[in-house]
Amino acid sequence: LERQLLMQNQMRERQTAMQIAWTREFLKYFGTFFGLAALGLTAGAIKKKKPQVLLPIVPLSFIFAYQYDMGYGTLLQRIKGEAENILDTQSTLLELPKGPLTYEDLEKIRRSQSKFFVEK
């Protein structure tokens, strides 16, 4: 059981590391896009003398900030803290509908889906 727990924890850590690495890689590409878009929109706003041309920068900046926080900031620590809070104070939100599955429930489902099983 201890080996299984260690293996599950190792898999979780590797998956989390992959998620952070993916976010950091995505941030490189999105950061480049955001920078070029900001420069282009700013140049367009100055050239046309219309400040509303800059409006797309607002949602793009939120996406950029989120990705940066995920890759290099404290977002994961805040998510972990909120998850711990939910586990400690709002555990009723985690209950499965109709309660946890039992062996009898699984057998009943298996029997109903089986073409070869005949109820006696």
One Martini backbone bead per residue (centre of mass of N, CA, C, O) as a GRO file, in nm:
protein
  120
    1LEU     BB    1   0.058   0.063  -0.020
    2GLU     BB    2   0.301   0.255  -0.002
    3ARG     BB    3   0.387   0.227  -0.297
    4GLN     BB    4   0.126   0.330  -0.421
    5LEU     BB    5   0.135   0.611  -0.290
    6LEU     BB    6   0.408   0.693  -0.410
    7MET     BB    7   0.328   0.662  -0.706
    8GLN     BB    8   0.091   0.862  -0.707
    9ASN     BB    9   0.259   1.106  -0.619
   10GLN     BB   10   0.458   1.101  -0.855
   11MET     BB   11   0.243   1.139  -1.075
   12ARG     BB   12   0.133   1.409  -0.972
   13GLU     BB   13   0.401   1.566  -0.987
   14ARG     BB   14   0.446   1.523  -1.292
   15GLN     BB   15   0.184   1.652  -1.390
   16THR     BB   16   0.236   1.929  -1.264
   17ALA     BB   17   0.504   1.984  -1.409
   18MET     BB   18   0.381   1.971  -1.692
   19GLN     BB   19   0.184   2.205  -1.656
   20ILE     BB   20   0.394   2.422  -1.595
   21ALA     BB   21   0.563   2.383  -1.850
   22TRP     BB   22   0.337   2.443  -2.049
   23THR     BB   23   0.277   2.729  -1.949
   24ARG     BB   24   0.560   2.845  -2.004
   25GLU     BB   25   0.557   2.789  -2.307
   26PHE     BB   26   0.298   2.943  -2.376
   27LEU     BB   27   0.398   3.218  -2.270
   28LYS     BB   28   0.603   3.274  -2.489
   29TYR     BB   29   0.401   3.292  -2.723
   30PHE     BB   30   0.190   3.484  -2.598
   31GLY     BB   31   0.386   3.714  -2.531
   32THR     BB   32   0.459   3.775  -2.821
   33PHE     BB   33   0.175   3.831  -2.920
   34PHE     BB   34   0.107   4.055  -2.716
   35GLY     BB   35   0.333   4.250  -2.792
   36LEU     BB   36   0.259   4.283  -3.092
   37ALA     BB   37  -0.033   4.370  -3.045
   38ALA     BB   38   0.026   4.619  -2.872
   39LEU     BB   39   0.193   4.767  -3.083
   40GLY     BB   40  -0.014   4.768  -3.314
   41LEU     BB   41  -0.249   4.904  -3.157
   42THR     BB   42  -0.098   5.157  -3.080
   43ALA     BB   43  -0.027   5.249  -3.365
   44GLY     BB   44  -0.322   5.259  -3.465
   45ALA     BB   45  -0.426   5.466  -3.254
   46ILE     BB   46  -0.234   5.692  -3.336
   47LYS     BB   47  -0.291   5.706  -3.643
   48LYS     BB   48  -0.624   5.724  -3.603
   49LYS     BB   49  -0.714   5.855  -3.331
   50LYS     BB   50  -0.821   5.575  -3.169
   51PRO     BB   51  -0.854   5.436  -2.855
   52GLN     BB   52  -1.047   5.181  -2.914
   53VAL     BB   53  -0.820   5.000  -3.042
   54LEU     BB   54  -0.712   4.906  -2.742
   55LEU     BB   55  -0.927   4.705  -2.620
   56PRO     BB   56  -0.794   4.413  -2.670
   57ILE     BB   57  -0.583   4.439  -2.435
   58VAL     BB   58  -0.751   4.367  -2.191
   59PRO     BB   59  -0.804   4.057  -2.225
   60LEU     BB   60  -0.509   3.985  -2.292
   61SER     BB   61  -0.394   4.071  -2.013
   62PHE     BB   62  -0.547   3.859  -1.846
   63ILE     BB   63  -0.426   3.612  -1.980
   64PHE     BB   64  -0.133   3.679  -1.927
   65ALA     BB   65  -0.151   3.698  -1.615
   66TYR     BB   66  -0.248   3.411  -1.568
   67GLN     BB   67  -0.013   3.260  -1.702
   68TYR     BB   68   0.208   3.383  -1.527
   69ASP     BB   69   0.094   3.289  -1.253
   70MET     BB   70   0.108   2.986  -1.326
   71GLY     BB   71   0.423   2.972  -1.405
   72TYR     BB   72   0.555   3.210  -1.175
   73GLY     BB   73   0.361   3.220  -0.949
   74THR     BB   74   0.089   3.165  -0.689
   75LEU     BB   75  -0.156   3.000  -0.794
   76LEU     BB   76  -0.110   2.709  -0.686
   77GLN     BB   77  -0.113   2.790  -0.385
   78ARG     BB   78  -0.402   2.907  -0.386
   79ILE     BB   79  -0.543   2.653  -0.481
   80LYS     BB   80  -0.450   2.472  -0.251
   81GLY     BB   81  -0.575   2.640  -0.023
   82GLU     BB   82  -0.870   2.618  -0.125
   83ALA     BB   83  -0.885   2.310  -0.120
   84GLU     BB   84  -0.832   2.283   0.184
   85ASN     BB   85  -1.078   2.448   0.269
   86ILE     BB   86  -1.289   2.264   0.146
   87LEU     BB   87  -1.209   2.006   0.303
   88ASP     BB   88  -1.253   2.142   0.593
   89THR     BB   89  -1.550   2.321   0.546
   90GLN     BB   90  -1.686   2.175   0.251
   91SER     BB   91  -1.731   1.850   0.222
   92THR     BB   92  -2.027   1.827   0.107
   93LEU     BB   93  -1.944   1.903  -0.194
   94LEU     BB   94  -1.795   1.603  -0.238
   95GLU     BB   95  -2.038   1.447  -0.265
   96LEU     BB   96  -2.198   1.199  -0.405
   97PRO     BB   97  -2.440   1.101  -0.583
   98LYS     BB   98  -2.591   0.855  -0.396
   99GLY     BB   99  -2.322   0.811  -0.309
  100PRO     BB  100  -2.118   0.570  -0.282
  101LEU     BB  101  -1.990   0.311  -0.429
  102THR     BB  102  -2.075  -0.025  -0.451
  103TYR     BB  103  -2.059  -0.349  -0.512
  104GLU     BB  104  -2.363  -0.384  -0.564
  105ASP     BB  105  -2.391  -0.162  -0.776
  106LEU     BB  106  -2.191  -0.281  -0.980
  107GLU     BB  107  -2.337  -0.552  -1.017
  108LYS     BB  108  -2.604  -0.435  -1.120
  109ILE     BB  109  -2.482  -0.301  -1.370
  110ARG     BB  110  -2.349  -0.550  -1.492
  111ARG     BB  111  -2.609  -0.717  -1.524
  112SER     BB  112  -2.768  -0.508  -1.705
  113GLN     BB  113  -2.527  -0.521  -1.938
  114SER     BB  114  -2.550  -0.815  -1.963
  115LYS     BB  115  -2.626  -1.071  -2.204
  116PHE     BB  116  -2.548  -1.352  -2.031
  117PHE     BB  117  -2.706  -1.274  -1.783
  118VAL     BB  118  -2.913  -1.462  -1.559
  119GLU     BB  119  -3.167  -1.424  -1.356
  120LYS     BB  120  -3.271  -1.625  -1.050
   0.00000   0.00000   0.00000
